[in-house]
Short mmCIF file of C-alpha atoms in Angstrom, two decimals:
data_model
loop_
_atom_site.label_atom_id
_atom_site.label_comp_id
_atom_site.label_asym_id
_atom_site.label_seq_id
_atom_site.Cartn_x
_atom_site.Cartn_y
_atom_site.Cartn_z
CA UNK A 28 20.55 11.01 -12.74
CA UNK A 29 20.77 14.46 -10.03
CA UNK A 30 17.13 12.57 -8.76
CA UNK A 31 17.15 9.15 -9.13
CA UNK A 32 21.17 9.93 -6.77
CA UNK A 33 19.15 11.75 -4.29
CA UNK A 34 16.20 8.67 -4.27
CA UNK A 35 19.05 6.60 -2.77
CA UNK A 36 20.17 9.81 -0.53
CA UNK A 37 16.35 9.53 0.69
CA UNK A 38 16.12 5.47 0.76
CA UNK A 39 19.71 5.84 3.07
CA UNK A 40 18.60 7.58 5.81
CA UNK A 41 17.30 6.19 8.18
CA UNK A 42 14.52 8.78 9.59
CA UNK A 43 13.14 8.15 5.82
CA UNK A 44 12.37 4.01 7.44
CA UNK A 45 10.27 5.43 10.64
CA UNK A 46 7.39 6.84 12.29
CA UNK A 47 3.46 5.84 11.49
CA UNK A 48 3.45 7.22 7.19
CA UNK A 49 7.46 6.08 6.93
CA UNK A 50 8.27 4.71 3.74
CA UNK A 51 9.35 0.91 6.89
CA UNK A 52 5.22 1.12 8.68
CA UNK A 53 3.73 1.86 4.30
CA UNK A 54 6.35 -1.55 3.05
CA UNK A 55 4.37 -3.59 6.81
CA UNK A 56 1.14 -2.19 4.88
CA UNK A 57 1.42 -2.56 1.69
CA UNK A 58 2.58 -6.62 2.74
CA UNK A 59 -0.60 -6.62 4.72
CA UNK A 60 -2.55 -6.17 1.42
CA UNK A 61 -0.57 -8.33 -0.27
CA UNK A 62 -0.59 -10.94 1.98
CA UNK A 63 -4.75 -10.55 2.57
CA UNK A 64 -5.43 -10.42 -0.69
CA UNK A 65 -4.57 -13.55 -1.70
CA UNK A 66 -5.19 -15.55 1.57
CA UNK A 67 -8.86 -14.35 0.24
CA UNK A 68 -8.39 -14.99 -3.09
CA UNK A 69 -6.29 -18.60 -2.89
CA UNK A 70 -9.69 -19.44 -0.28
CA UNK A 71 -12.14 -18.45 -3.17
CA UNK A 72 -10.09 -20.01 -6.32
CA UNK A 73 -7.54 -23.41 -4.53
CA UNK A 74 -11.09 -25.01 -3.40
CA UNK A 75 -13.55 -24.33 -7.36
CA UNK A 76 -9.71 -24.96 -9.25
CA UNK A 77 -8.98 -27.99 -7.45
CA UNK A 78 -12.58 -29.39 -8.29
CA UNK A 79 -12.50 -27.91 -11.57
CA UNK A 80 -8.91 -29.59 -12.24
CA UNK A 81 -10.58 -33.16 -10.62
CA UNK A 82 -13.72 -33.27 -11.67
CA UNK A 83 -12.67 -31.69 -15.46
CA UNK A 84 -16.57 -30.09 -14.90
CA UNK A 85 -16.27 -26.79 -16.07
CA UNK A 86 -13.05 -26.77 -16.70
CA UNK A 87 -14.21 -24.53 -20.19
CA UNK A 88 -16.55 -21.60 -18.40
CA UNK A 89 -12.58 -21.92 -15.35
CA UNK A 90 -10.94 -20.73 -18.48
CA UNK A 91 -13.10 -18.06 -19.96
CA UNK A 92 -13.55 -16.40 -16.57
CA UNK A 93 -9.70 -16.70 -16.16
CA UNK A 94 -9.60 -14.72 -19.85
CA UNK A 95 -12.16 -12.07 -19.38
CA UNK A 96 -11.02 -10.87 -15.66
CA UNK A 97 -7.35 -10.52 -17.20
CA UNK A 98 -8.36 -8.20 -18.92
CA UNK A 99 -9.92 -6.07 -17.08
CA UNK A 100 -8.60 -3.08 -16.97
CA UNK A 101 -7.15 -2.75 -13.12
CA UNK A 102 -7.61 1.07 -12.11
CA UNK A 103 -10.72 0.95 -14.01
CA UNK A 104 -12.20 -2.35 -11.31
CA UNK A 105 -10.40 0.26 -8.19
CA UNK A 106 -12.46 2.68 -9.33
CA UNK A 107 -15.41 1.51 -9.88
CA UNK A 108 -15.63 -0.21 -6.60
CA UNK A 109 -14.22 2.77 -5.04
CA UNK A 110 -17.40 5.07 -6.17
CA UNK A 111 -19.65 2.32 -4.29
CA UNK A 112 -17.78 1.19 -1.07
CA UNK A 113 -15.66 4.68 -0.66
CA UNK A 114 -13.08 6.08 0.41
CA UNK A 115 -10.59 2.97 2.17
CA UNK A 116 -9.65 -0.28 2.43
CA UNK A 117 -12.42 -2.10 0.94
CA UNK A 118 -12.40 -0.75 -3.53
CA UNK A 119 -8.28 -2.11 -3.52
CA UNK A 120 -9.21 -5.33 -1.30
CA UNK A 121 -11.77 -6.32 -3.22
CA UNK A 122 -10.08 -4.97 -6.79
CA UNK A 123 -6.93 -6.82 -5.84
CA UNK A 124 -9.18 -9.97 -4.50
CA UNK A 125 -10.86 -10.53 -8.16
CA UNK A 126 -7.95 -9.76 -9.79
CA UNK A 127 -5.39 -12.14 -8.05
CA UNK A 128 -9.33 -15.31 -8.66
CA UNK A 129 -7.92 -16.04 -11.87
CA UNK A 130 -4.40 -17.25 -11.72
CA UNK A 131 -4.55 -19.09 -8.60
CA UNK A 132 -7.15 -20.74 -10.27
CA UNK A 133 -5.74 -21.58 -13.14
CA UNK A 134 -2.62 -22.76 -11.61
CA UNK A 135 -4.73 -25.40 -9.83
CA UNK A 136 -7.09 -26.27 -12.70
CA UNK A 137 -3.65 -27.35 -14.22
CA UNK A 138 -1.74 -28.20 -11.80
CA UNK A 139 -4.02 -30.92 -10.91
CA UNK A 140 -4.99 -31.77 -14.42
CA UNK A 141 -1.65 -32.04 -15.11
CA UNK A 142 -0.81 -35.21 -13.46
CA UNK A 143 -0.74 -38.63 -15.61
CA UNK A 144 -4.12 -39.96 -16.07
CA UNK A 145 -2.42 -43.69 -15.59
CA UNK A 146 -1.33 -42.43 -11.95
CA UNK A 147 -4.92 -41.24 -10.97
CA UNK A 148 -6.27 -43.93 -11.77
CA UNK A 149 -3.40 -46.38 -10.15
CA UNK A 150 -4.46 -44.45 -7.42
CA UNK A 151 -8.07 -45.09 -7.06
CA UNK A 152 -6.92 -48.77 -8.00
CA UNK A 153 -4.78 -49.50 -4.91
CA UNK A 154 -8.32 -48.40 -3.08
CA UNK A 155 -7.50 -44.86 -2.51
CA UNK A 156 -10.30 -42.20 -1.76
CA UNK A 157 -11.54 -39.33 -3.93
CA UNK A 158 -9.98 -37.85 -0.91
CA UNK A 159 -7.42 -39.62 -1.37
CA UNK A 160 -6.50 -39.13 -4.65
CA UNK A 161 -6.93 -35.39 -5.58
CA UNK A 162 -4.43 -34.90 -1.80
CA UNK A 163 -1.83 -37.76 -1.89
CA UNK A 164 -1.78 -37.83 -5.33
CA UNK A 165 -2.84 -35.08 -6.81
CA UNK A 166 -1.77 -31.97 -5.35
CA UNK A 167 1.90 -32.80 -4.93
CA UNK A 168 2.07 -34.07 -8.12
CA UNK A 169 0.51 -30.49 -8.79
CA UNK A 170 2.07 -28.73 -6.74
CA UNK A 171 4.80 -27.10 -8.39
CA UNK A 172 2.39 -25.40 -11.06
CA UNK A 173 -0.47 -24.23 -8.06
CA UNK A 174 2.49 -22.28 -6.32
CA UNK A 175 3.16 -21.65 -9.84
CA UNK A 176 -0.40 -19.17 -9.66
CA UNK A 177 0.04 -18.39 -6.54
CA UNK A 178 3.51 -16.62 -7.08
CA UNK A 179 1.81 -15.11 -10.06
CA UNK A 180 -1.00 -13.67 -8.22
CA UNK A 181 1.19 -12.74 -5.77
CA UNK A 182 3.21 -10.72 -8.91
CA UNK A 183 0.45 -8.90 -10.00
CA UNK A 184 -0.93 -8.26 -6.71
CA UNK A 185 1.89 -6.57 -5.30
CA UNK A 186 2.91 -4.41 -8.32
CA UNK A 187 -1.30 -3.37 -8.71
CA UNK A 188 -1.28 -2.50 -5.11
CA UNK A 189 0.02 0.16 -5.93
CA UNK A 190 -2.74 1.76 -6.96
CA UNK A 191 -4.24 0.92 -3.08
CA UNK A 192 -3.26 5.00 -2.10
CA UNK A 193 -4.91 6.46 -5.35
CA UNK A 194 -8.75 5.96 -3.32
CA UNK A 195 -7.73 6.63 -0.32
CA UNK A 196 -5.88 3.36 1.31
CA UNK A 197 -2.28 3.23 2.52
CA UNK A 198 0.69 0.90 1.35
CA UNK A 199 3.54 1.33 -0.91
CA UNK A 200 1.73 4.00 -3.42
CA UNK A 201 0.79 6.24 -0.04
CA UNK A 202 4.04 8.10 -0.50
CA UNK A 203 4.56 7.97 -3.90
CA UNK A 204 0.82 9.55 -4.70
CA UNK A 205 2.35 11.98 -1.72
CA UNK A 206 5.62 12.72 -4.20
CA UNK A 207 3.03 12.95 -7.20
CA UNK A 208 1.60 15.73 -6.03
CA UNK A 209 3.57 17.46 -4.46
CA UNK A 210 6.51 17.15 -7.09
CA UNK A 211 8.14 15.78 -4.87
CA UNK A 212 10.17 14.02 -7.65
CA UNK A 213 12.99 11.80 -4.93
CA UNK A 214 9.88 11.08 -2.84
CA UNK A 215 8.49 9.57 -5.51
CA UNK A 216 10.98 7.90 -7.25
CA UNK A 217 11.74 6.02 -3.89
CA UNK A 218 8.72 4.90 -3.68
CA UNK A 219 8.80 3.94 -7.08
CA UNK A 220 11.84 1.61 -6.71
CA UNK A 221 10.53 -0.04 -3.23
CA UNK A 222 7.65 -1.57 -4.66
CA UNK A 223 10.11 -2.30 -7.87
CA UNK A 224 12.73 -4.39 -4.83
CA UNK A 225 9.96 -5.51 -3.78
CA UNK A 226 8.40 -6.46 -5.95
CA UNK A 227 11.31 -8.86 -8.36
CA UNK A 228 12.84 -10.34 -4.16
CA UNK A 229 9.73 -11.97 -3.54
CA UNK A 230 9.68 -13.24 -7.10
CA UNK A 231 12.63 -14.77 -7.19
CA UNK A 232 11.90 -15.71 -3.59
CA UNK A 233 9.02 -17.84 -5.05
CA UNK A 234 11.01 -19.41 -7.99
CA UNK A 235 13.67 -20.44 -6.22
CA UNK A 236 11.26 -22.25 -4.07
CA UNK A 237 9.59 -23.50 -7.28
CA UNK A 238 12.75 -24.79 -8.30
CA UNK A 239 13.03 -26.88 -5.10
CA UNK A 240 10.09 -28.46 -5.47
CA UNK A 241 10.32 -29.86 -8.67
CA UNK A 242 13.86 -30.82 -7.61
CA UNK A 243 12.17 -32.52 -4.76
CA UNK A 244 8.95 -33.73 -6.80
CA UNK A 245 11.38 -36.12 -9.39
CA UNK A 246 13.69 -36.90 -6.97
CA UNK A 247 10.98 -38.80 -5.30
CA UNK A 248 9.23 -40.36 -8.39
CA UNK B 8 -32.01 -1.64 -15.60
CA UNK B 9 -32.14 1.98 -15.59
CA UNK B 10 -28.53 2.49 -14.68
CA UNK B 11 -27.99 1.08 -17.92
CA UNK B 12 -29.93 3.49 -19.98
CA UNK B 13 -27.70 5.96 -18.26
CA UNK B 14 -24.27 4.88 -18.89
CA UNK B 15 -25.51 4.04 -22.34
CA UNK B 16 -26.20 7.99 -22.23
CA UNK B 17 -23.33 9.03 -21.03
CA UNK B 18 -21.33 7.32 -23.38
CA UNK B 19 -23.91 8.78 -26.07
CA UNK B 20 -23.30 12.35 -24.51
CA UNK B 21 -19.70 12.09 -24.30
CA UNK B 22 -18.56 9.81 -27.72
CA UNK B 23 -16.36 12.44 -29.67
CA UNK B 24 -14.05 12.82 -25.83
CA UNK B 25 -15.00 9.13 -25.61
CA UNK B 26 -13.23 8.24 -29.41
CA UNK B 27 -10.47 11.13 -29.42
CA UNK B 28 -8.77 8.90 -25.74
CA UNK B 29 -9.10 5.36 -28.06
CA UNK B 30 -7.27 7.28 -30.66
CA UNK B 31 -4.64 7.69 -27.85
CA UNK B 32 -5.32 4.96 -25.92
CA UNK B 33 -4.10 3.18 -29.53
CA UNK B 34 -1.49 5.80 -30.22
CA UNK B 35 -0.13 4.12 -26.67
CA UNK B 36 -0.22 0.17 -26.87
CA UNK B 37 0.03 -0.23 -30.92
CA UNK B 38 4.19 1.31 -31.35
CA UNK B 39 4.54 -0.94 -28.41
CA UNK B 40 2.65 -4.34 -29.18
CA UNK B 41 4.58 -3.52 -32.87
CA UNK B 42 8.06 -2.96 -30.73
CA UNK B 43 7.53 -5.73 -29.44
CA UNK B 44 7.81 -8.71 -31.99
CA UNK B 45 10.15 -6.47 -33.47
CA UNK B 46 12.77 -6.77 -30.76
CA UNK B 47 11.67 -9.46 -29.82
CA UNK B 48 12.19 -12.28 -33.17
CA UNK B 49 16.37 -11.64 -32.73
CA UNK B 50 16.63 -11.56 -28.57
CA UNK B 51 14.49 -15.39 -29.65
CA UNK B 52 16.54 -16.32 -32.49
CA UNK B 53 20.22 -15.68 -30.73
CA UNK B 54 18.77 -17.29 -27.35
CA UNK B 55 17.73 -20.44 -29.89
CA UNK B 56 21.97 -20.13 -30.93
CA UNK B 57 22.98 -20.09 -27.45
CA UNK B 58 22.12 -23.06 -25.69
CA UNK B 59 23.89 -22.48 -22.66
CA UNK B 60 22.27 -19.04 -22.21
CA UNK B 61 18.82 -19.38 -23.61
CA UNK B 62 17.74 -20.32 -20.51
CA UNK B 63 19.56 -17.64 -18.97
CA UNK B 64 17.88 -15.00 -21.18
CA UNK B 65 14.81 -16.26 -22.06
CA UNK B 66 13.79 -16.03 -17.87
CA UNK B 67 16.03 -12.22 -17.35
CA UNK B 68 13.24 -11.95 -20.26
CA UNK B 69 11.07 -12.68 -18.36
CA UNK B 70 11.79 -11.35 -15.42
CA UNK B 71 11.14 -7.76 -16.13
CA UNK B 72 7.22 -9.22 -16.06
CA UNK B 73 7.81 -8.98 -12.43
CA UNK B 74 8.43 -5.14 -12.65
CA UNK B 75 5.25 -3.24 -11.10
CA UNK B 76 4.11 -1.68 -14.16
CA UNK B 77 3.50 2.33 -12.10
CA UNK B 78 6.92 2.31 -11.21
CA UNK B 79 8.16 1.80 -14.38
CA UNK B 80 5.96 4.53 -15.35
CA UNK B 81 8.27 6.63 -13.07
CA UNK B 82 11.48 5.02 -13.23
CA UNK B 83 11.84 4.94 -17.07
CA UNK B 84 12.27 9.26 -17.62
CA UNK B 85 14.99 9.76 -15.50
CA UNK B 86 16.55 6.89 -17.04
CA UNK B 87 15.42 8.31 -20.74
CA UNK B 88 15.40 11.85 -20.25
CA UNK B 89 12.51 13.14 -20.47
CA UNK B 90 9.35 14.03 -18.53
CA UNK B 91 6.94 11.88 -16.29
CA UNK B 92 4.64 12.70 -18.14
CA UNK B 93 5.90 11.97 -21.78
CA UNK B 94 3.96 9.31 -23.77
CA UNK B 95 7.63 7.40 -24.95
CA UNK B 96 8.13 6.43 -21.01
CA UNK B 97 4.92 5.37 -21.31
CA UNK B 98 5.52 2.90 -24.88
CA UNK B 99 9.20 1.93 -24.16
CA UNK B 100 8.02 0.70 -20.54
CA UNK B 101 4.85 -1.18 -22.24
CA UNK B 102 6.83 -2.30 -24.68
CA UNK B 103 9.18 -4.12 -22.28
CA UNK B 104 6.26 -5.82 -20.52
CA UNK B 105 6.28 -7.01 -24.11
CA UNK B 106 9.00 -8.13 -24.45
CA UNK B 107 8.80 -10.13 -21.12
CA UNK B 108 5.66 -11.73 -22.65
CA UNK B 109 7.31 -12.52 -25.79
CA UNK B 110 10.61 -13.47 -25.81
CA UNK B 111 9.39 -17.09 -24.27
CA UNK B 112 6.82 -17.52 -26.89
CA UNK B 113 9.20 -16.80 -29.96
CA UNK B 114 11.69 -18.44 -28.81
CA UNK B 115 9.13 -21.49 -27.98
CA UNK B 116 8.23 -21.32 -31.40
CA UNK B 117 11.63 -21.70 -33.55
CA UNK B 118 13.44 -24.23 -31.36
CA UNK B 119 9.77 -26.79 -32.17
CA UNK B 120 10.46 -26.12 -35.64
CA UNK B 121 11.99 -29.39 -36.64
CA UNK B 122 15.66 -30.17 -37.40
CA UNK B 123 15.16 -32.10 -41.08
CA UNK B 124 13.05 -29.73 -42.22
CA UNK B 125 16.36 -26.94 -41.65
CA UNK B 126 18.41 -29.57 -42.82
CA UNK B 127 16.60 -30.55 -45.92
CA UNK B 128 16.83 -25.86 -47.09
CA UNK B 129 19.71 -25.83 -45.97
CA UNK B 130 20.59 -29.01 -48.63
CA UNK B 131 18.81 -27.21 -51.04
CA UNK B 132 21.20 -24.26 -51.22
CA UNK B 133 19.37 -21.76 -48.85
CA UNK B 134 21.74 -19.01 -47.24
CA UNK B 135 21.00 -19.49 -42.65
CA UNK B 136 19.39 -15.33 -43.64
CA UNK B 137 17.14 -16.89 -45.93
CA UNK B 138 16.65 -19.81 -43.89
CA UNK B 139 15.15 -18.29 -41.03
CA UNK B 140 13.05 -15.41 -43.17
CA UNK B 141 11.34 -18.10 -45.45
CA UNK B 142 11.12 -21.40 -43.25
CA UNK B 143 12.21 -20.64 -40.00
CA UNK B 144 10.01 -17.65 -39.21
CA UNK B 145 7.01 -18.53 -40.82
CA UNK B 146 6.67 -22.39 -38.89
CA UNK B 147 7.29 -20.46 -36.20
CA UNK B 148 4.41 -18.06 -36.81
CA UNK B 149 1.39 -19.84 -35.47
CA UNK B 150 3.19 -19.95 -31.41
CA UNK B 151 4.39 -16.24 -32.24
CA UNK B 152 0.66 -15.09 -33.36
CA UNK B 153 -0.46 -16.66 -30.04
CA UNK B 154 1.96 -14.56 -27.53
CA UNK B 155 1.58 -11.62 -29.46
CA UNK B 156 -2.06 -11.83 -29.12
CA UNK B 157 -1.46 -12.46 -25.48
CA UNK B 158 0.82 -8.91 -25.77
CA UNK B 159 -1.97 -7.54 -26.95
CA UNK B 160 -4.40 -7.09 -24.23
CA UNK B 161 -1.55 -7.18 -21.85
CA UNK B 162 -0.33 -3.86 -23.34
CA UNK B 163 -4.00 -2.18 -24.22
CA UNK B 164 -5.21 -3.20 -20.19
CA UNK B 165 -2.08 -1.76 -19.44
CA UNK B 166 -1.82 1.64 -20.81
CA UNK B 167 -4.82 2.83 -17.85
CA UNK B 168 -1.81 2.73 -15.52
CA UNK B 169 -0.73 6.00 -17.08
CA UNK B 170 -3.87 7.82 -17.02
CA UNK B 171 -3.14 8.47 -12.48
CA UNK B 172 0.17 10.53 -13.85
CA UNK B 173 -2.03 12.07 -16.31
CA UNK B 174 -1.07 10.60 -19.90
CA UNK B 175 -4.08 11.04 -21.64
CA UNK B 176 -5.77 7.26 -22.35
CA UNK B 177 -9.01 5.53 -21.72
CA UNK B 178 -7.90 5.52 -18.36
CA UNK B 179 -8.49 8.78 -18.10
CA UNK B 180 -12.23 8.20 -18.10
CA UNK B 181 -11.28 6.20 -14.79
CA UNK B 182 -9.13 8.98 -13.46
CA UNK B 183 -11.84 11.59 -13.91
CA UNK B 184 -14.71 9.56 -13.27
CA UNK B 185 -13.13 7.92 -9.79
CA UNK B 186 -13.00 12.21 -9.54
CA UNK B 187 -15.91 13.40 -9.67
CA UNK B 188 -18.03 10.58 -8.55
CA UNK B 189 -19.24 9.52 -12.39
CA UNK B 190 -19.93 5.67 -12.49
CA UNK B 191 -20.87 5.71 -15.84
CA UNK B 192 -17.37 7.16 -16.86
CA UNK B 193 -15.93 4.87 -15.77
CA UNK B 194 -18.02 2.22 -17.31
CA UNK B 195 -18.17 3.21 -19.99
CA UNK B 196 -13.83 3.22 -20.24
CA UNK B 197 -14.14 -0.34 -19.34
CA UNK B 198 -16.43 -1.61 -21.81
CA UNK B 199 -13.96 0.82 -24.65
CA UNK B 200 -11.05 -0.70 -22.94
CA UNK B 201 -12.39 -4.38 -23.20
CA UNK B 202 -13.57 -3.52 -26.96
CA UNK B 203 -10.54 -1.72 -28.41
CA UNK B 204 -8.66 -5.84 -26.41
CA UNK B 205 -11.61 -7.41 -28.87
CA UNK B 206 -11.14 -5.46 -31.57
CA UNK B 207 -7.54 -5.58 -31.50
CA UNK B 208 -7.54 -9.36 -31.46
CA UNK B 209 -10.11 -10.47 -34.56
CA UNK B 210 -7.41 -7.93 -36.32
CA UNK B 211 -4.43 -10.06 -35.28
CA UNK B 212 -6.70 -13.31 -35.77
CA UNK B 213 -8.05 -12.35 -39.42
CA UNK B 214 -3.73 -11.09 -40.02
CA UNK B 215 -2.77 -14.19 -39.17
CA UNK B 216 -5.37 -15.64 -41.53
CA UNK B 217 -4.05 -13.71 -43.92
CA UNK B 218 0.13 -13.75 -43.68
CA UNK B 219 -0.15 -17.54 -43.25
CA UNK B 220 -2.83 -18.90 -45.50
CA UNK B 221 -2.06 -22.24 -44.39
CA UNK B 222 -3.01 -23.15 -41.05
CA UNK B 223 -6.72 -22.41 -42.40
CA UNK B 224 -6.07 -24.38 -46.16
CA UNK B 225 -4.52 -27.43 -43.33
CA UNK B 226 -7.54 -27.59 -41.32
CA UNK B 227 -10.20 -27.55 -44.53
CA UNK B 228 -8.26 -29.72 -46.89
CA UNK B 229 -8.37 -32.32 -43.84
CA UNK B 230 -11.97 -32.98 -44.02
CA UNK B 231 -13.02 -34.08 -47.15
CA UNK B 232 -9.41 -36.31 -47.65
CA UNK B 233 -9.79 -37.48 -43.66
CA UNK B 234 -13.14 -39.07 -45.34
CA UNK B 235 -12.18 -40.34 -48.42
CA UNK B 236 -9.76 -42.28 -46.73
CA UNK B 237 -12.55 -43.52 -45.26
CA UNK B 238 -14.17 -45.14 -47.19
#
């Protein structure tokens, strides 16, 4: 328990947060990694997911790939890519993107697929083009589930980005592994606590956004 | 192609170590999978009983999943009073993740048992306890099995992370392979983890068929009956 108190004291010291390798800079890096990885994954997964959900083509393979990637141990993925890409940001970024793609993909195809068929038929009967049906009907109605996929991706990436420091990158994993190697338990604990608080904060924010979206949709329909 | 041969050769040369680590991996994951099932069912049953609190309990335990695994492996020893490299931390942390996944499927499975079946069991003189064991639990079984399969895959894949703290598991093949630049070690580690997850999944499916034979016979006996009607 003393170590926990020391860790909290460390977090309450302003000097902990300042400087190029301070907790503040590490937190910012961590958020940058997360943002970049989720954005790249969304760029890959959203178009494919929306297309699969809209047309129903390739649903089987998409479900299978999602399952297989989820079973991959992330540490194995990161270290394997790191041996080929060398130390730095490339390896963790590749691994984080691979990790985030299945959740976003699953959210996109099940979101679009969850829209009632009569609603979609009615939209095309009114003369909407395929493109209009997708953007004006399927995406808005499936948005809570699509956001749900992004939420899961952010959650996994924030947690796993900690491992980036294991293969020589920054982020909140850097003070964590420094504490681990130098037996500096207060630092190790402090960094762990920051990651936990960050992950839970993001989760709560996303849950609120999803709830607001659901309410808004129910209001219009 | 040559590389694949190298990996196979490495795996064969180190089969003793891979087997030993697989055993360690199971020693960490099996208790966690079992414990998350045993803890989740009562929580789910209680959540269903306390209607207004149901969503709070189910979402609350779900929030546990937001907890990043590595920091949890580190913070738990402080709460439990164990050492950072102790395997108990890993088992407890994995159990918490398992519970966060399992409570929802157990609660949904139990809630899906039709009310009239429950009422007729009570009318036949089942005590609440016997009704839960003999009626609710078997009927919710298939949904719970589906949840447990997710828990099993996720647990087996999560165990590896504890290797960076020095806890032995198949994840040690990743840390060793990375530190000594042996690609084969990491590849074999990934394959062994995936294979273990697959075998555990098959085992759970088989166990489900053994414990819930009706999920099997319902499908096969429906065939001939259906055809008979058609004629």
